[in-house]
CSV table of C-alpha atoms in Angstrom, one decimal:
chain,number,residue,atom,x,y,z
A,1,MET,CA,0.0,0.0,0.0
A,2,LYS,CA,1.2,3.5,-0.8
A,3,ILE,CA,1.7,5.6,2.3
A,4,HIS,CA,0.6,9.3,2.0
A,5,ASN,CA,2.9,11.1,4.4
A,6,TYR,CA,1.4,14.3,5.9
A,7,SER,CA,4.0,14.6,8.7
A,8,ALA,CA,4.9,18.2,9.6
A,9,GLY,CA,8.6,17.2,9.8
A,10,PRO,CA,10.8,15.4,9.3
A,11,SER,CA,8.6,15.2,6.2
A,12,ILE,CA,8.1,13.8,2.8
A,13,LEU,CA,10.9,14.2,0.2
A,14,PRO,CA,10.9,13.3,-3.5
A,15,GLN,CA,11.3,9.6,-4.3
A,16,GLU,CA,14.3,10.3,-6.5
A,17,VAL,CA,16.0,12.0,-3.6
A,18,PHE,CA,15.6,8.9,-1.5
A,19,LYS,CA,16.9,6.7,-4.4
A,20,LYS,CA,20.0,8.8,-5.1
A,21,SER,CA,20.7,9.2,-1.4
A,22,ALA,CA,20.5,5.5,-0.9
A,23,GLU,CA,22.9,4.9,-3.8
A,24,ALA,CA,25.3,7.4,-2.3
A,25,ILE,CA,25.2,5.6,1.0
A,26,LEU,CA,26.5,2.5,-0.7
A,27,ASP,CA,28.9,4.2,-3.1
A,28,PHE,CA,29.3,7.9,-3.6
A,29,ASN,CA,30.4,9.2,-7.0
A,30,ASN,CA,31.9,5.7,-7.8
A,31,SER,CA,34.5,6.3,-5.2
A,32,GLY,CA,34.0,3.0,-3.4
A,33,LEU,CA,33.2,5.0,-0.3
A,34,SER,CA,29.9,5.8,1.3
A,35,ILE,CA,28.7,9.4,1.6
A,36,LEU,CA,28.5,8.6,5.3
A,37,GLU,CA,32.3,8.1,5.6
A,38,ILE,CA,33.9,10.4,3.1
A,39,SER,CA,36.0,13.3,4.3
A,40,HIS,CA,34.2,16.6,4.3
A,41,ARG,CA,37.4,18.1,2.9
A,42,SER,CA,37.4,15.7,0.0
A,43,LYS,CA,37.2,17.1,-3.5
A,44,ASP,CA,33.9,15.3,-4.1
A,45,PHE,CA,32.1,16.8,-1.0
A,46,VAL,CA,33.5,20.3,-1.4
A,47,ALA,CA,31.9,20.2,-4.8
A,48,VAL,CA,28.6,19.2,-3.2
A,49,MET,CA,28.8,22.0,-0.7
A,50,ASP,CA,29.7,24.6,-3.3
A,51,GLU,CA,26.9,23.5,-5.6
A,52,ALA,CA,24.3,23.4,-2.8
A,53,ARG,CA,25.2,26.9,-1.7
A,54,ALA,CA,25.1,28.3,-5.2
A,55,LEU,CA,21.9,26.6,-6.1
A,56,ALA,CA,20.1,27.9,-3.0
A,57,ILE,CA,21.0,31.5,-4.0
A,58,GLU,CA,20.0,30.8,-7.6
A,59,LEU,CA,16.6,29.4,-6.7
A,60,LEU,CA,15.8,32.4,-4.5
A,61,GLY,CA,16.8,34.8,-7.3
A,62,LEU,CA,19.6,36.4,-5.2
A,63,GLU,CA,22.5,35.9,-7.6
A,64,GLY,CA,24.8,39.0,-7.8
A,65,LYS,CA,23.0,40.7,-4.9
A,66,GLY,CA,25.5,40.3,-2.2
A,67,TYR,CA,24.1,37.2,-0.4
A,68,GLN,CA,25.9,34.2,0.9
A,69,ALA,CA,24.4,30.8,1.7
A,70,LEU,CA,25.5,28.6,4.5
A,71,PHE,CA,24.6,25.1,5.6
A,72,LEU,CA,24.9,24.9,9.3
A,73,ALA,CA,23.9,22.6,12.1
A,74,GLY,CA,21.7,23.2,15.2
A,75,GLY,CA,18.4,23.7,13.4
A,76,ALA,CA,16.4,26.9,13.3
A,77,SER,CA,16.5,26.9,17.1
A,78,LEU,CA,20.2,27.8,17.0
A,79,GLU,CA,19.4,30.6,14.5
A,80,PHE,CA,17.1,32.0,17.2
A,81,ILE,CA,20.4,32.7,19.0
A,82,MET,CA,22.7,33.5,16.1
A,83,ALA,CA,20.5,36.2,14.6
A,84,PRO,CA,20.5,38.5,17.7
A,85,TYR,CA,24.1,37.6,18.5
A,86,ASN,CA,25.2,38.9,15.1
A,87,LEU,CA,22.7,41.8,14.6
A,88,MET,CA,21.7,43.2,18.0
A,89,LYS,CA,24.0,46.0,19.0
A,90,VAL,CA,25.2,46.4,22.6
A,91,GLY,CA,22.5,48.4,24.3
A,92,GLY,CA,20.3,48.0,21.2
A,93,LYS,CA,17.0,46.4,20.6
A,94,ALA,CA,15.2,44.2,18.1
A,95,ALA,CA,11.6,44.0,16.9
A,96,TYR,CA,9.7,40.7,16.7
A,97,LEU,CA,6.3,39.6,15.3
A,98,ASP,CA,4.8,36.9,17.6
A,99,SER,CA,2.7,34.7,15.2
A,100,GLY,CA,3.2,31.2,16.7
A,101,THR,CA,5.2,28.8,18.9
A,102,TRP,CA,8.5,29.1,17.1
A,103,ALA,CA,8.2,32.9,16.8
A,104,SER,CA,7.7,33.0,20.5
A,105,ALA,CA,10.7,30.7,21.1
A,106,ALA,CA,12.8,33.1,19.0
A,107,ILE,CA,11.7,36.0,21.1
A,108,LYS,CA,12.7,34.3,24.3
A,109,GLU,CA,16.3,33.8,22.9
A,110,ALA,CA,16.6,37.4,21.7
A,111,GLN,CA,15.7,38.7,25.2
A,112,PHE,CA,19.1,37.4,26.4
A,113,PHE,CA,20.8,40.0,24.2
A,114,GLY,CA,18.8,43.2,24.8
A,115,GLU,CA,15.5,44.9,24.5
A,116,THR,CA,13.1,42.9,22.5
A,117,VAL,CA,10.0,44.6,21.3
A,118,ILE,CA,7.0,42.5,20.3
A,119,VAL,CA,5.3,44.6,17.6
A,120,ALA,CA,2.2,42.5,17.5
A,121,SER,CA,0.9,39.1,18.7
A,122,SER,CA,-1.9,36.7,17.9
A,123,LYS,CA,-1.3,34.6,21.0
A,124,GLU,CA,-4.6,35.7,22.5
A,125,SER,CA,-6.5,33.8,19.8
A,126,ASN,CA,-4.2,30.8,20.0
A,127,TYR,CA,-2.3,32.0,16.9
A,128,ASN,CA,-5.1,31.4,14.5
A,129,HIS,CA,-4.2,34.4,12.4
A,130,ILE,CA,-1.3,36.6,11.4
A,131,PRO,CA,-1.2,40.0,13.2
A,132,LYS,CA,-1.6,43.0,10.9
A,133,GLY,CA,-1.4,46.8,11.1
A,134,TYR,CA,1.6,46.8,13.3
A,135,THR,CA,4.4,49.4,13.3
A,136,VAL,CA,8.1,48.4,13.5
A,137,PRO,CA,10.3,50.8,15.4
A,138,SER,CA,12.7,52.5,12.9
A,139,ASP,CA,15.5,52.4,15.5
A,140,ALA,CA,15.4,48.7,16.0
A,141,ASP,CA,18.5,46.8,14.9
A,142,TYR,CA,16.4,44.4,13.0
A,143,PHE,CA,12.9,43.0,12.5
A,144,HIS,CA,12.2,39.2,12.9
A,145,CYS,CA,9.2,37.3,11.6
A,146,THR,CA,8.2,33.7,10.9
A,147,SER,CA,6.8,33.2,7.4
A,148,ASN,CA,4.8,30.1,8.0
A,149,ASN,CA,3.5,28.7,11.3
A,150,THR,CA,3.6,24.9,11.1
A,151,ILE,CA,1.6,24.2,14.2
A,152,PHE,CA,-1.2,26.6,13.7
A,153,GLY,CA,-1.5,26.5,9.9
A,154,THR,CA,-1.0,30.2,9.2
A,155,GLN,CA,1.2,31.9,6.6
A,156,MET,CA,2.3,35.5,6.1
A,157,LYS,CA,1.1,36.7,2.7
A,158,GLU,CA,2.7,40.1,2.9
A,159,PHE,CA,6.0,41.4,4.5
A,160,PRO,CA,6.8,44.9,5.6
A,161,SER,CA,9.3,47.0,3.6
A,162,LEU,CA,11.7,48.4,6.1
A,163,ASP,CA,14.9,50.5,6.3
A,164,ILE,CA,16.3,48.1,8.9
A,165,PRO,CA,17.4,44.5,8.4
A,166,VAL,CA,14.6,41.9,8.1
A,167,VAL,CA,15.2,38.4,9.4
A,168,CYS,CA,12.8,35.6,8.5
A,169,ASP,CA,12.4,32.1,9.7
A,170,MET,CA,11.2,30.2,6.6
A,171,SER,CA,11.7,26.7,7.9
A,172,SER,CA,8.4,25.4,6.8
A,173,ASP,CA,7.8,27.2,3.5
A,174,ILE,CA,11.2,27.8,2.0
A,175,PHE,CA,11.3,27.2,-1.8
A,176,SER,CA,7.5,26.8,-1.8
A,177,ARG,CA,6.4,30.1,-3.3
A,178,VAL,CA,7.8,33.1,-5.2
A,179,LEU,CA,8.7,36.1,-3.1
A,180,ASP,CA,11.0,39.1,-3.5
A,181,PHE,CA,13.7,37.4,-1.4
A,182,SER,CA,15.8,40.6,-1.6
A,183,LYS,CA,13.5,42.1,0.9
A,184,PHE,CA,15.1,39.9,3.5
A,185,ASP,CA,18.6,40.3,4.9
A,186,ILE,CA,18.7,36.9,6.7
A,187,ILE,CA,16.6,33.9,5.8
A,188,TYR,CA,17.0,30.7,7.7
A,189,ALA,CA,15.3,27.4,7.4
A,190,GLY,CA,15.6,24.0,9.0
A,191,ALA,CA,16.0,21.5,6.1
A,192,GLN,CA,13.5,18.9,7.4
A,193,LYS,CA,10.3,20.4,5.8
A,194,ASN,CA,10.9,21.2,2.2
A,195,MET,CA,14.6,20.8,1.6
A,196,GLY,CA,16.0,17.5,3.0
A,197,PRO,CA,16.4,15.4,6.1
A,198,ALA,CA,16.8,16.8,9.6
A,199,GLY,CA,20.4,17.7,10.4
A,200,THR,CA,21.2,20.9,8.5
A,201,THR,CA,19.9,24.4,8.3
A,202,LEU,CA,20.1,26.8,5.3
A,203,VAL,CA,21.1,30.3,6.2
A,204,VAL,CA,21.1,33.0,3.5
A,205,ILE,CA,22.7,36.3,4.5
A,206,LYS,CA,23.2,39.7,2.9
A,207,GLU,CA,26.8,40.0,3.9
A,208,GLU,CA,26.9,43.8,4.2
A,209,ILE,CA,24.7,43.8,7.4
A,210,LEU,CA,27.3,41.9,9.4
A,211,GLY,CA,30.1,43.2,11.7
A,212,LYS,CA,28.2,46.2,12.9
A,213,ASN,CA,26.9,45.3,16.3
A,214,GLY,CA,30.0,45.9,18.5
A,215,ARG,CA,29.8,42.5,20.1
A,216,ALA,CA,32.4,39.9,20.6
A,217,ILE,CA,30.8,36.8,19.1
A,218,PRO,CA,32.0,33.2,19.9
A,219,SER,CA,33.4,31.6,16.7
A,220,MET,CA,30.8,29.0,16.2
A,221,LEU,CA,28.0,31.6,16.4
A,222,ASP,CA,29.7,34.1,14.1
A,223,TYR,CA,28.2,34.3,10.6
A,224,THR,CA,31.3,36.0,9.2
A,225,LYS,CA,33.5,33.1,10.2
A,226,HIS,CA,31.2,30.6,8.6
A,227,ILE,CA,31.1,32.7,5.4
A,228,LYS,CA,34.8,33.0,5.3
A,229,ALA,CA,35.2,29.3,5.7
A,230,GLU,CA,32.6,28.6,3.0
A,231,SER,CA,30.4,26.7,5.4
A,232,MET,CA,33.3,24.5,6.4
A,233,TYR,CA,34.4,26.2,9.7
A,234,ASN,CA,33.8,22.8,11.4
A,235,THR,CA,32.7,19.4,10.1
A,236,PRO,CA,29.4,20.0,8.3
A,237,PRO,CA,26.5,17.6,8.3
A,238,VAL,CA,27.7,15.8,5.2
A,239,PHE,CA,24.8,13.5,4.4
A,240,PRO,CA,22.0,16.1,5.1
A,241,VAL,CA,23.7,18.6,2.9
A,242,TYR,CA,24.0,16.1,0.1
A,243,ALA,CA,20.3,15.2,0.4
A,244,ALA,CA,19.5,18.9,0.4
A,245,LEU,CA,21.5,19.4,-2.8
A,246,LEU,CA,19.5,16.6,-4.5
A,247,THR,CA,16.2,18.2,-3.3
A,248,LEU,CA,17.3,21.6,-4.7
A,249,LYS,CA,18.2,20.0,-8.0
A,250,TRP,CA,14.7,18.4,-8.0
A,251,ILE,CA,13.1,21.8,-7.5
A,252,LYS,CA,15.1,23.3,-10.4
A,253,ASP,CA,14.2,20.4,-12.6
A,254,LYS,CA,10.6,20.9,-11.8
A,255,GLY,CA,10.9,24.5,-13.2
A,256,GLY,CA,12.1,26.3,-10.1
A,257,VAL,CA,10.1,27.9,-7.3
A,258,ALA,CA,7.5,29.4,-9.6
A,259,ALA,CA,6.5,26.0,-11.0
A,260,VAL,CA,6.5,24.4,-7.5
A,261,GLU,CA,4.3,27.2,-6.2
A,262,LYS,CA,1.6,26.4,-8.8
A,263,LEU,CA,1.5,22.8,-7.7
A,264,ASN,CA,1.3,23.9,-4.0
A,265,ILE,CA,-1.6,26.2,-4.7
A,266,ALA,CA,-3.5,23.4,-6.5
A,267,LYS,CA,-3.0,21.0,-3.6
A,268,ALA,CA,-4.0,23.6,-1.0
A,269,THR,CA,-7.1,24.7,-3.1
A,270,LEU,CA,-8.2,21.1,-3.4
A,271,LEU,CA,-8.1,20.4,0.4
A,272,TYR,CA,-9.4,23.7,1.6
A,273,SER,CA,-12.3,23.5,-0.8
A,274,GLU,CA,-13.3,20.2,0.8
A,275,ILE,CA,-12.9,21.6,4.3
A,276,ASP,CA,-15.2,24.5,3.5
A,277,ARG,CA,-17.7,22.4,1.6
A,278,ASN,CA,-18.0,19.4,4.0
A,279,PRO,CA,-20.4,20.2,6.9
A,280,LEU,CA,-18.4,17.8,9.1
A,281,PHE,CA,-15.2,19.9,9.1
A,282,LYS,CA,-14.0,23.4,9.8
A,283,GLY,CA,-10.7,25.2,9.3
A,284,ALA,CA,-8.7,26.0,12.4
A,285,SER,CA,-7.1,29.2,11.1
A,286,VAL,CA,-8.7,32.3,9.6
A,287,VAL,CA,-9.3,32.0,5.8
A,288,GLU,CA,-7.1,34.9,4.7
A,289,ASP,CA,-4.0,33.6,6.5
A,290,ARG,CA,-4.3,29.9,5.7
A,291,SER,CA,-1.0,28.2,5.0
A,292,THR,CA,-0.5,26.4,1.7
A,293,MET,CA,2.0,24.1,3.5
A,294,ASN,CA,0.1,23.1,6.7
A,295,ALA,CA,-3.7,22.9,6.6
A,296,THR,CA,-5.2,22.7,10.1
A,297,PHE,CA,-8.8,21.6,10.5
A,298,LEU,CA,-11.2,20.2,13.0
A,299,LEU,CA,-14.3,18.0,13.2
A,300,ASN,CA,-17.4,19.9,14.1
A,301,ASP,CA,-18.4,16.9,16.2
A,302,GLU,CA,-15.6,15.0,18.0
A,303,GLU,CA,-17.8,11.9,18.2
A,304,HIS,CA,-17.0,11.3,14.6
A,305,ALA,CA,-13.2,11.1,15.3
A,306,PRO,CA,-13.0,7.3,15.7
A,307,ILE,CA,-14.7,6.7,12.3
A,308,PHE,CA,-12.6,9.3,10.5
A,309,ASP,CA,-9.4,8.1,12.1
A,310,ALA,CA,-10.2,4.5,11.0
A,311,LEU,CA,-10.9,5.7,7.4
A,312,TRP,CA,-7.7,7.7,6.9
A,313,LYS,CA,-5.5,5.0,8.4
A,314,GLU,CA,-7.1,2.4,6.2
A,315,ALA,CA,-6.4,4.6,3.2
A,316,GLY,CA,-2.7,4.6,4.0
A,317,ILE,CA,-2.5,8.2,5.3
A,318,SER,CA,0.2,8.9,7.9
A,319,GLY,CA,1.0,11.9,10.2
A,320,LEU,CA,-2.4,13.5,10.1
A,321,PRO,CA,-3.2,14.3,13.8
A,322,GLY,CA,-2.8,17.9,14.7
A,323,HIS,CA,-0.4,19.4,17.2
A,324,ARG,CA,-1.7,19.3,20.8
A,325,SER,CA,-1.8,23.1,20.8
A,326,VAL,CA,-4.6,23.0,18.2
A,327,GLY,CA,-6.0,19.5,18.2
A,328,GLY,CA,-7.9,18.1,15.3
A,329,TYR,CA,-5.9,17.4,12.2
A,330,ARG,CA,-2.9,18.9,10.2
A,331,ALA,CA,-2.2,18.0,6.6
A,332,SER,CA,1.3,19.1,5.8
A,333,MET,CA,1.5,19.4,2.0
A,334,TYR,CA,5.2,20.2,1.4
A,335,ASN,CA,6.7,20.4,-2.1
A,336,ALA,CA,7.3,16.7,-2.6
A,337,MET,CA,3.7,15.7,-1.9
A,338,ASN,CA,1.8,15.1,-5.1
A,339,ILE,CA,-1.8,16.1,-5.7
A,340,GLU,CA,-2.9,12.5,-5.9
A,341,SER,CA,-2.2,12.0,-2.2
A,342,VAL,CA,-4.2,15.1,-1.4
A,343,GLN,CA,-7.1,13.6,-3.4
A,344,VAL,CA,-6.9,10.5,-1.2
A,345,LEU,CA,-7.5,12.6,1.9
A,346,VAL,CA,-10.3,14.5,0.2
A,347,ASP,CA,-12.0,11.2,-0.7
A,348,VAL,CA,-11.7,10.0,2.8
A,349,MET,CA,-13.4,13.2,4.1
A,350,LYS,CA,-16.2,12.7,1.6
A,351,ALA,CA,-16.5,9.0,2.6
A,352,LEU,CA,-17.0,10.1,6.2
A,353,GLU,CA,-19.8,12.4,5.1
A,354,GLY,CA,-21.4,9.5,3.5
A,355,LYS,CA,-21.3,7.4,6.6
A,356,ILE,CA,-22.8,10.0,9.0
């Protein structure tokens, strides 16, 4: 039976990435060595790292615009620390938009470094929408936002144009839609949603914003040192970077981010249309802020849950239960999920309607 993987992460990846990764585990580049055992300083892996960094910049449309791409360890959670360490001045302040669990976690880390202004929050409504109409202090050292809120199923559709650096956590929607990425000065994203297996984090930085905060920064947390070392300051996560490169190549072969976005819109439209049509279900987030990556929805009557759960499990669906913060269900439709799998879930929802 085909399994339809709706896990929020680590998540579905393209089948060809699994296949090529498996081949590399046995024999990488006909070297007789596994990708798991090669030196990160070897010619073959340096080529992987260089290509992955360059392809990330290309797919984001940032070539020739002064950006550097890094593949680091520590996940987005470490970037919650690295961003303020590198950007917040001594005695300075930063501005944050509180739109979900991970945005809140980033705020807590920034507070160790200085004044942290929360420009707006949707916490009072359990983060079911993206705050709007807020003002970002012009004297802040930077503004931080989270583009997509995996747990709550919300996504920023617009971003402010500011005269201060803009930092964005794009962990769960990187490479899923076309944006003017030059509006951002730092973009970071854990790989385990749209880009590869867990274990590496993509960080894209406009280099000119660094070195201006007056802080002494520990070497492993200093973006400038990682840039100078071309993402090889210490031993990088070799296999996750290789799998990320394969995934980036897959995106390019699909036609790039614009082509992938069209597929993502089609998948989200199919599922949200059924959520809105079917009287047994309701969406968990406000309509205008719905995420194309993570659709959160609830049963109108929880007594129907045992029947629905049996139906989707029988259909080969995996990873559908929602986060405990929201309850209900969460269908994560990352780039690698095909529309046929979304149709299976829609058919199951229709089948429940026929049984009630």
